[in-house]
Short mmCIF file of N, CA and C in Angstrom, two decimals:
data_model
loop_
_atom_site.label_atom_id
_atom_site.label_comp_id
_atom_site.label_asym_id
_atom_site.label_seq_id
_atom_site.Cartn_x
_atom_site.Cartn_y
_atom_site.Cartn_z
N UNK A 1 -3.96 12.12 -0.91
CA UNK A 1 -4.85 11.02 -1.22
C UNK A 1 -4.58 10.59 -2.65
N UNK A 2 -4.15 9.17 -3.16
CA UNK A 2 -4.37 8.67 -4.13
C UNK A 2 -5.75 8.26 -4.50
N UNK A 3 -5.72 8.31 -5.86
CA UNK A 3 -7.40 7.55 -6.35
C UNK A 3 -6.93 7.41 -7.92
N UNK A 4 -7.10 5.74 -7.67
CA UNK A 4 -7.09 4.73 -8.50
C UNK A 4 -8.14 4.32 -9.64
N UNK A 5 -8.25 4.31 -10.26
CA UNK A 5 -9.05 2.92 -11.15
C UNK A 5 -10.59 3.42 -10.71
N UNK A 6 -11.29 4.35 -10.03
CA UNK A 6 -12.53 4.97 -9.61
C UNK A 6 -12.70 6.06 -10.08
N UNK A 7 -12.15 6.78 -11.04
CA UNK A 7 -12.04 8.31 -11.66
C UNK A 7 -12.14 7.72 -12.78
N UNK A 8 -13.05 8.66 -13.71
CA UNK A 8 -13.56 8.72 -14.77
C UNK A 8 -12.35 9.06 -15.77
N UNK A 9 -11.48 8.76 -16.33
CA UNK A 9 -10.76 8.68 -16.84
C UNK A 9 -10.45 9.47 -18.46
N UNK A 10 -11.71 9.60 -18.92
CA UNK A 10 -12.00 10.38 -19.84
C UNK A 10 -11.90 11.91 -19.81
N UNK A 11 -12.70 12.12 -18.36
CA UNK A 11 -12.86 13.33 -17.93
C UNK A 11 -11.38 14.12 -17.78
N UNK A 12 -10.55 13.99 -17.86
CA UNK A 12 -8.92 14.33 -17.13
C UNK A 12 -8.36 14.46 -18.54
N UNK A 13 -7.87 15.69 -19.25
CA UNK A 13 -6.60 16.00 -20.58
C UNK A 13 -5.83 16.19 -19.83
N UNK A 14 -4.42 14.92 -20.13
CA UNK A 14 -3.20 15.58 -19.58
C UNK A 14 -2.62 15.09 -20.94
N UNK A 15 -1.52 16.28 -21.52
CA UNK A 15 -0.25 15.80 -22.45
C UNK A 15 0.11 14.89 -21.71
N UNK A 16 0.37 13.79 -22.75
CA UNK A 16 1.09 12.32 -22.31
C UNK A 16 1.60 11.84 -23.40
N UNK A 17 3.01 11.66 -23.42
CA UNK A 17 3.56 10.67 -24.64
C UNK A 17 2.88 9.77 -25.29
N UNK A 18 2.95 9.30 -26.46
CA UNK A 18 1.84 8.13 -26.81
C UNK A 18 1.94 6.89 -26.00
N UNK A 19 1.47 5.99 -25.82
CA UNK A 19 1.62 4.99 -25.15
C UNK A 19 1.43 4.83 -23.54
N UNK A 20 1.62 6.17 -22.98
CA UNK A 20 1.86 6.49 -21.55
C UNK A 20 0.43 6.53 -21.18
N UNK A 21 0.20 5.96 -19.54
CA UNK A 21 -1.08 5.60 -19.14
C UNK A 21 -1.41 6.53 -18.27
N UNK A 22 -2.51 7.22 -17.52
CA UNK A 22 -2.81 7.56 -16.13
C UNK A 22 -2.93 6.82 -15.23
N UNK A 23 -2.13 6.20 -14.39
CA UNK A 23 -2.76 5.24 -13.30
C UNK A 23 -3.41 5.68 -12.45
N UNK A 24 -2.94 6.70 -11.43
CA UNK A 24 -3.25 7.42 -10.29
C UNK A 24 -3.68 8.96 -10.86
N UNK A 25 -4.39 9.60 -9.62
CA UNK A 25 -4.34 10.90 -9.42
C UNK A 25 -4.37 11.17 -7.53
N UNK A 26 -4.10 12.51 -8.32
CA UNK A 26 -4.29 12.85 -6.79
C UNK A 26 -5.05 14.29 -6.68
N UNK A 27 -6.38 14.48 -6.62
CA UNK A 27 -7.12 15.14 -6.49
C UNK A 27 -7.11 16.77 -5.38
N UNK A 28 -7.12 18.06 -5.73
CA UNK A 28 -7.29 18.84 -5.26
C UNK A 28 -8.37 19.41 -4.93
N UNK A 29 -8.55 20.91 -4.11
CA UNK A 29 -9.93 21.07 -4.02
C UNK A 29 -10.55 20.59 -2.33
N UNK A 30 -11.63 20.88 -2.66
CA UNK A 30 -12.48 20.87 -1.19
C UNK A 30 -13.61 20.12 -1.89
N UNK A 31 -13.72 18.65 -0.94
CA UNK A 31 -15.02 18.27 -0.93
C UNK A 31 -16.71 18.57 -0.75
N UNK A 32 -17.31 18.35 -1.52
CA UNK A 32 -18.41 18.73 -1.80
C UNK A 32 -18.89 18.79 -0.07
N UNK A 33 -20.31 19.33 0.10
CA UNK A 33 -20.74 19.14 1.75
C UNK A 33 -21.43 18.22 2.32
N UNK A 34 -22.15 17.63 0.43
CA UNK A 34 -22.46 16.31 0.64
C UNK A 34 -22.15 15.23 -0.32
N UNK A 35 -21.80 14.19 0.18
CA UNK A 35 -21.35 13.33 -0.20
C UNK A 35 -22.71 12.51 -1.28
N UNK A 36 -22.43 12.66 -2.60
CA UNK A 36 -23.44 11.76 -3.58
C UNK A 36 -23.60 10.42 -2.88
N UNK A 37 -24.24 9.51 -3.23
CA UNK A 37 -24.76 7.81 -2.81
C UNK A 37 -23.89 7.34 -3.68
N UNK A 38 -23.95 7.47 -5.17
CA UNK A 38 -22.87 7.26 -5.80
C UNK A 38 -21.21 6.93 -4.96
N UNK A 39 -20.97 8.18 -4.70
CA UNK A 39 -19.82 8.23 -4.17
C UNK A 39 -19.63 7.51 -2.67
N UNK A 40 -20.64 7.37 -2.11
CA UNK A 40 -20.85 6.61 -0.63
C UNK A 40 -20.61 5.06 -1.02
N UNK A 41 -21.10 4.88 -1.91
CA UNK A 41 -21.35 3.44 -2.10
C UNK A 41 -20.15 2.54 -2.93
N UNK A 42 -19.21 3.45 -3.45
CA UNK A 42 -17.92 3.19 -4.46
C UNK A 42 -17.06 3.21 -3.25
N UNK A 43 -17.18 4.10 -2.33
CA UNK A 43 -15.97 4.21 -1.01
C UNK A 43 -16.93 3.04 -0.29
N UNK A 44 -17.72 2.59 0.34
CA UNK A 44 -17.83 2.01 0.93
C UNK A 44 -16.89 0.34 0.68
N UNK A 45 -17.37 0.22 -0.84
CA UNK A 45 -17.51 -1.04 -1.55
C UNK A 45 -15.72 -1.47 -1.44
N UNK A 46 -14.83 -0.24 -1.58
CA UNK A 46 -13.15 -0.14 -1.41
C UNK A 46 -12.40 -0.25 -0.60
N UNK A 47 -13.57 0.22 0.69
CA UNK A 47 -12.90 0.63 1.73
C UNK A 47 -12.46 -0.85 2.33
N UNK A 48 -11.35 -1.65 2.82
CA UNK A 48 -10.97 -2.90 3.51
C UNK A 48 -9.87 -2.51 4.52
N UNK A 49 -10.61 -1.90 5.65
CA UNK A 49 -9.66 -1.55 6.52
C UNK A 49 -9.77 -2.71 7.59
N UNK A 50 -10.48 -3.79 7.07
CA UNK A 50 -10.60 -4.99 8.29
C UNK A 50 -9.29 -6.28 8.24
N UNK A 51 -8.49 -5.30 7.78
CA UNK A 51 -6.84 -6.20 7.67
C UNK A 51 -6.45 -6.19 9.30
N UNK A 52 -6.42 -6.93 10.03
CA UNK A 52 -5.35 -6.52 11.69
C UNK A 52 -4.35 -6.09 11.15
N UNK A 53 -3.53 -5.47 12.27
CA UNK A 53 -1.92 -5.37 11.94
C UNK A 53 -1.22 -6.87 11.40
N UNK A 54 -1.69 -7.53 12.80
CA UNK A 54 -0.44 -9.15 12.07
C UNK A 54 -1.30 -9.71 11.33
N UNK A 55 -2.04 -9.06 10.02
CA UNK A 55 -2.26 -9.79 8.84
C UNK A 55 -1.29 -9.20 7.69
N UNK A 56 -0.23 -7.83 7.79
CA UNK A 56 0.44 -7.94 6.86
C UNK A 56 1.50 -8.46 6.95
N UNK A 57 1.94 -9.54 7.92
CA UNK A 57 3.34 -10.04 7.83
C UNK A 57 3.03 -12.03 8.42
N UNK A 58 3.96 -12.29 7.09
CA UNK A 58 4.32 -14.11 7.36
C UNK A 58 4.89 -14.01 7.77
N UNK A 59 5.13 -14.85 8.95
CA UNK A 59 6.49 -15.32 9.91
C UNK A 59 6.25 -16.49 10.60
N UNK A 60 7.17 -16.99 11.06
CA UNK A 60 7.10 -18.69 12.37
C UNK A 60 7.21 -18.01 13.31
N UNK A 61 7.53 -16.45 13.50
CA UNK A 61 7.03 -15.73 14.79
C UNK A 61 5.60 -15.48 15.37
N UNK A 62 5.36 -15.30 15.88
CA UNK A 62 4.00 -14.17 16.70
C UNK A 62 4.71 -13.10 16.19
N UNK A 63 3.29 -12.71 15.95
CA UNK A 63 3.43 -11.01 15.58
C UNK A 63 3.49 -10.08 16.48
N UNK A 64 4.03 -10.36 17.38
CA UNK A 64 4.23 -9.50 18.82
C UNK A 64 5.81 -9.94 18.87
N UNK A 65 6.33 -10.57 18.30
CA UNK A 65 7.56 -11.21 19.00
C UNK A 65 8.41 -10.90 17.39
N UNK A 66 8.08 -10.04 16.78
CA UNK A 66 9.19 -9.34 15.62
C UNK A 66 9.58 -8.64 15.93
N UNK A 67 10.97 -8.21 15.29
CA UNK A 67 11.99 -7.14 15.93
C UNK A 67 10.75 -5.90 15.30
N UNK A 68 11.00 -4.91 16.62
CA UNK A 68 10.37 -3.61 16.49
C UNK A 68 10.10 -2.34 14.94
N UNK A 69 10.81 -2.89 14.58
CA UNK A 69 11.09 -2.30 13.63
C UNK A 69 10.32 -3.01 12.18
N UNK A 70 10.15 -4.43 11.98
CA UNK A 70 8.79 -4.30 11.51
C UNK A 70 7.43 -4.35 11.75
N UNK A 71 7.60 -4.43 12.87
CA UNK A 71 6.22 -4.20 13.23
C UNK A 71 5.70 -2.94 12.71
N UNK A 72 6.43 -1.94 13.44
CA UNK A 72 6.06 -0.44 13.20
C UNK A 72 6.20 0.07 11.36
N UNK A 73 6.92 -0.86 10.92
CA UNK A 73 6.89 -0.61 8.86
C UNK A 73 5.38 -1.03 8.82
N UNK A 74 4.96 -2.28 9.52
CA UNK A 74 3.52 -2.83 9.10
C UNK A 74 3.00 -2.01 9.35
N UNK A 75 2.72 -1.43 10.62
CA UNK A 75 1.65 -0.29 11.25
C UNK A 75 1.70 0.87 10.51
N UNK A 76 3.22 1.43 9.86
CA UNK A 76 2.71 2.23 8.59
C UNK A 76 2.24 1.99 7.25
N UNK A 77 2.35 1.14 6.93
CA UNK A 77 1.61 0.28 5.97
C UNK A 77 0.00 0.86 6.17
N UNK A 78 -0.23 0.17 7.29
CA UNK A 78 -1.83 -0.12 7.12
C UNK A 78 -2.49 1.25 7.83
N UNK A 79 -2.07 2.36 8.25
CA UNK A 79 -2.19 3.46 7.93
C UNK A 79 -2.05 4.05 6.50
N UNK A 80 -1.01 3.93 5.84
CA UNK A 80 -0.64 5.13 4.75
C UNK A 80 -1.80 4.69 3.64
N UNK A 81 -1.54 4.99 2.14
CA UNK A 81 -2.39 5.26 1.01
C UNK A 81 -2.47 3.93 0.33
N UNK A 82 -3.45 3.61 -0.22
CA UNK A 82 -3.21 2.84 -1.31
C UNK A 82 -4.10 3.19 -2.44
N UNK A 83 -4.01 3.01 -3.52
CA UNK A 83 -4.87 2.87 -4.48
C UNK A 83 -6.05 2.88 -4.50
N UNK A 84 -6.30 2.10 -4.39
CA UNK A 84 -7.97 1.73 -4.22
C UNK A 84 -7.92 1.36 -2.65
N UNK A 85 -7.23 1.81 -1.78
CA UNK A 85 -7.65 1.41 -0.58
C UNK A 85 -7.96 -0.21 0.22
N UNK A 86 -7.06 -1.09 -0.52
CA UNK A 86 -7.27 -2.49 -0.25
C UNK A 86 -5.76 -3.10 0.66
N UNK A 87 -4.70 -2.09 0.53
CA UNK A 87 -3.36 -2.38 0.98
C UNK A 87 -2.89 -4.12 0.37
N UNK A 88 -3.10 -4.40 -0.53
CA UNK A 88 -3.13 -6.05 -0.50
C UNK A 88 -1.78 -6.46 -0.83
N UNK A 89 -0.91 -5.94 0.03
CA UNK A 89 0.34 -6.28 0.44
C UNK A 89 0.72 -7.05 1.09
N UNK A 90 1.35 -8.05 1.64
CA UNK A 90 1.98 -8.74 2.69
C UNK A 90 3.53 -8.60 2.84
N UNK A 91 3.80 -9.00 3.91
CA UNK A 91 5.35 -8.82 4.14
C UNK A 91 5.63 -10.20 4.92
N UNK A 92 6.85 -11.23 4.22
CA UNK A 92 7.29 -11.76 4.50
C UNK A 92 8.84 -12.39 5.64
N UNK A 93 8.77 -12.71 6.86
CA UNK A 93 10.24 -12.22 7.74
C UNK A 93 10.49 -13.96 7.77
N UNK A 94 11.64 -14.54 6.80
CA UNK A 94 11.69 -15.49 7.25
C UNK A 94 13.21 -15.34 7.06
N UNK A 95 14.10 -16.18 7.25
CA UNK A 95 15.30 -16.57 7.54
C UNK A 95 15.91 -15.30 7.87
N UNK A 96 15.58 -13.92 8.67
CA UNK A 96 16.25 -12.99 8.48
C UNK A 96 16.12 -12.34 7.35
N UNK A 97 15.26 -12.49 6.66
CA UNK A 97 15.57 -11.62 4.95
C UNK A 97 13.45 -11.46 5.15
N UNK A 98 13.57 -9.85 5.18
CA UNK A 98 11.80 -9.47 4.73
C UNK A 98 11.82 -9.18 3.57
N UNK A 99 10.37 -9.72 2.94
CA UNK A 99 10.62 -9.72 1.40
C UNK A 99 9.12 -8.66 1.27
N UNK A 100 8.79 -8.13 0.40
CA UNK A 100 7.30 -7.77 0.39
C UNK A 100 6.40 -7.92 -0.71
N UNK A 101 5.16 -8.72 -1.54
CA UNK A 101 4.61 -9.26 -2.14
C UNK A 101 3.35 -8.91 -2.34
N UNK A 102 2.58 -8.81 -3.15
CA UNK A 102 1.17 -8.61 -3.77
C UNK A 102 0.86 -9.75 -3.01
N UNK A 103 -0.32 -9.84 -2.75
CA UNK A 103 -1.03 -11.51 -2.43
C UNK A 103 -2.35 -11.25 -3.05
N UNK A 104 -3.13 -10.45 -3.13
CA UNK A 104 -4.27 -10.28 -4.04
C UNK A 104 -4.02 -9.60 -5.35
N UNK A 105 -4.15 -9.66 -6.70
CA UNK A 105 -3.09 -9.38 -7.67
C UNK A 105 -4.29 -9.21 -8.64
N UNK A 106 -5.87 -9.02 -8.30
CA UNK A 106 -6.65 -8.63 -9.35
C UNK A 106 -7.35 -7.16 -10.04
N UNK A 107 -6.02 -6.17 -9.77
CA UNK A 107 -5.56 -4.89 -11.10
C UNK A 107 -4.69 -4.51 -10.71
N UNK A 108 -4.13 -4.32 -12.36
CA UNK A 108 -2.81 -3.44 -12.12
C UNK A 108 -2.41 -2.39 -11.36
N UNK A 109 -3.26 -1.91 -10.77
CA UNK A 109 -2.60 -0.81 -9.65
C UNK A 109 -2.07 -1.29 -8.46
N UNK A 110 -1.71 -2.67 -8.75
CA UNK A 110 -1.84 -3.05 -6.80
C UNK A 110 -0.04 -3.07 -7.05
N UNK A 111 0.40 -2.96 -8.62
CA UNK A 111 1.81 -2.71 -8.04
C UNK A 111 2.11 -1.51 -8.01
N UNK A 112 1.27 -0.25 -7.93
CA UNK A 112 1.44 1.15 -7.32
C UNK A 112 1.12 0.56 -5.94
N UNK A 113 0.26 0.16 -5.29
CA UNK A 113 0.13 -0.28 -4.00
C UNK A 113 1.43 -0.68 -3.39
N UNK A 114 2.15 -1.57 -4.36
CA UNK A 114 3.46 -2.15 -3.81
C UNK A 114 4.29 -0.97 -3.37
N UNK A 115 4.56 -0.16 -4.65
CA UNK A 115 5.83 1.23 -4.37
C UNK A 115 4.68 1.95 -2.78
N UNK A 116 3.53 2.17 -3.11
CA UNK A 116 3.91 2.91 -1.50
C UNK A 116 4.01 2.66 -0.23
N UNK A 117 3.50 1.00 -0.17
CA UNK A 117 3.56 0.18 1.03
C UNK A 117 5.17 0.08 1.04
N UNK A 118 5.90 -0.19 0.33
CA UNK A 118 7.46 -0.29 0.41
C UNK A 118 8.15 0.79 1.24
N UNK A 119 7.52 2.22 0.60
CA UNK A 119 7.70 3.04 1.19
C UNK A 119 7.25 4.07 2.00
N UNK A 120 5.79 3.20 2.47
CA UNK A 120 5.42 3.85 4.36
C UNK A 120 6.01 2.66 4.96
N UNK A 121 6.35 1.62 4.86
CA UNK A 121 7.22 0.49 6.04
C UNK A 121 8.38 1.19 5.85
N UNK A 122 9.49 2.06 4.79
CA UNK A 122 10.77 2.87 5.45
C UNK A 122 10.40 3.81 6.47
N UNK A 123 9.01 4.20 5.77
CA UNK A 123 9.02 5.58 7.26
C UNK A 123 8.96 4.72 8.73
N UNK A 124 8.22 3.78 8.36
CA UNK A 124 7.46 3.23 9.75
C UNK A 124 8.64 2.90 10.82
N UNK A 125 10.11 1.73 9.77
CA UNK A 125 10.74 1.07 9.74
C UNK A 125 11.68 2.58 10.29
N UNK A 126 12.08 3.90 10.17
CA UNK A 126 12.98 4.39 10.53
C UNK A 126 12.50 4.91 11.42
N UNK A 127 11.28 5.00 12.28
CA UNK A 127 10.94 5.77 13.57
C UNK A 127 11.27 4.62 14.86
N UNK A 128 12.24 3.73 14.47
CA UNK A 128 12.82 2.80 14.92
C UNK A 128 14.46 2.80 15.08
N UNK A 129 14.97 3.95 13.97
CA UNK A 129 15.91 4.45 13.75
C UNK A 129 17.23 3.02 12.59
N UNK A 130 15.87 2.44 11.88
CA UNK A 130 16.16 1.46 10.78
C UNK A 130 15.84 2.04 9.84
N UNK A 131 17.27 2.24 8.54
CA UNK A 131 16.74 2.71 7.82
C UNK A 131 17.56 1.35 6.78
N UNK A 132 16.93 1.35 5.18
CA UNK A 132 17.28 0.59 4.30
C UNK A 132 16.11 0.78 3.28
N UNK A 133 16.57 -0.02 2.23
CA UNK A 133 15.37 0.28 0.79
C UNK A 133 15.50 -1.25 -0.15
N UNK A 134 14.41 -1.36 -0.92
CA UNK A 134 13.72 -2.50 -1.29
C UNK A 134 14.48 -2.50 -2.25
N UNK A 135 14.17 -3.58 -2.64
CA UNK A 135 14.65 -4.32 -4.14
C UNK A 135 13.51 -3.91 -4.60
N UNK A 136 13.71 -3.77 -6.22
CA UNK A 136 12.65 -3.36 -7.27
C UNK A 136 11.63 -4.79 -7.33
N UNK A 137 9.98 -4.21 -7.66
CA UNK A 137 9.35 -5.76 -7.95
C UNK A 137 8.40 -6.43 -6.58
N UNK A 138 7.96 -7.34 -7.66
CA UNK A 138 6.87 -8.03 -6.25
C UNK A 138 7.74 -9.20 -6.13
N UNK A 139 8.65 -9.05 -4.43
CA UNK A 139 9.17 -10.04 -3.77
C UNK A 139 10.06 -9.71 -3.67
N UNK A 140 10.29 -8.11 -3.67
CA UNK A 140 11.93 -7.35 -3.35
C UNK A 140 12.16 -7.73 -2.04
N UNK A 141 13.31 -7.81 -1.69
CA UNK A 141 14.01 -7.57 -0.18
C UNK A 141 13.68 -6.61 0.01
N UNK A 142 14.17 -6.29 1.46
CA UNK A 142 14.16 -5.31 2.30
C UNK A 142 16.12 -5.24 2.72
N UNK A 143 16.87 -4.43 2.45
CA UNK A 143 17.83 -4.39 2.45
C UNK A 143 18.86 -2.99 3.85
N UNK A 144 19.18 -3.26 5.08
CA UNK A 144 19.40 -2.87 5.71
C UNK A 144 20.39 -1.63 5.39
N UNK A 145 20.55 -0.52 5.63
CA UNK A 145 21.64 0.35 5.20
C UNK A 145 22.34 0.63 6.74
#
């Protein structure tokens, strides 16, 4: 589990070069047995799992009628982790070339969002037996190997 921009930030000493930020953590441990209101109401407020599948991909296709292989990158997409839990990724399939892009772009973590959506669509994308890797950046290719 990642967790973003919702952790107290103060609370956490890690040696860090000067200048160097915490973006993420990733939390150990066993959850409490009950869940604070606090904490109900911060996950609730994050949680945007009301994306469909064919809302992470542009195309002049139907989203039933893409080669198999992204479909199933999307479907890992909107399973795997994000940040704050918003996935606000899209994936673009036009002339033959998928590109993948921020489309909601209001905090910096959504380009940690980018690196792992990039890379649950390879997993998704190779249980298809497609494998390839992105261009760096918001609006990398998707590059076939």
């Amino acid at each position: 589990c990642w967790v973003a921009s919702t952790y107290d930030a103060a609370s956490i000493s890690l040696p860090a070069p000067e200048g160097e930020l915490l973006w993420d953590i990733m939390p150990f441990g066993h959850p409490a047995k009950k869940m604070p209101v606090k904490q109900r109401t911060v996950r609730a407020g994050l949680r945007q799992r009301d994306r469909k599948l064919s809302d992470f991909v542009e195309s002049d296709l139907p989203f039933d009628e893409l080669p198999d292989w992204i479909r199933k990158g999307a479907e890992a997409i909107l399973l795997g982790p994000s940040a704050v839990n918003e996935q606000a990724i899209n994936l673009v399939w036009k002339d033959n070339t998928l590109t993948a892009y921020i489309y909601k772009e209001d905090r910096k973590v959504v380009y940690n969002d980018l690196g792992i959506a990039k890379y649950m669509f390879v997993l998704g994308a190779a249980e298809c037996g497609v494998t390839g890797n992105w261009d760096w950046g918001n609006g990398g290719a998707f590059h076939l190997v």
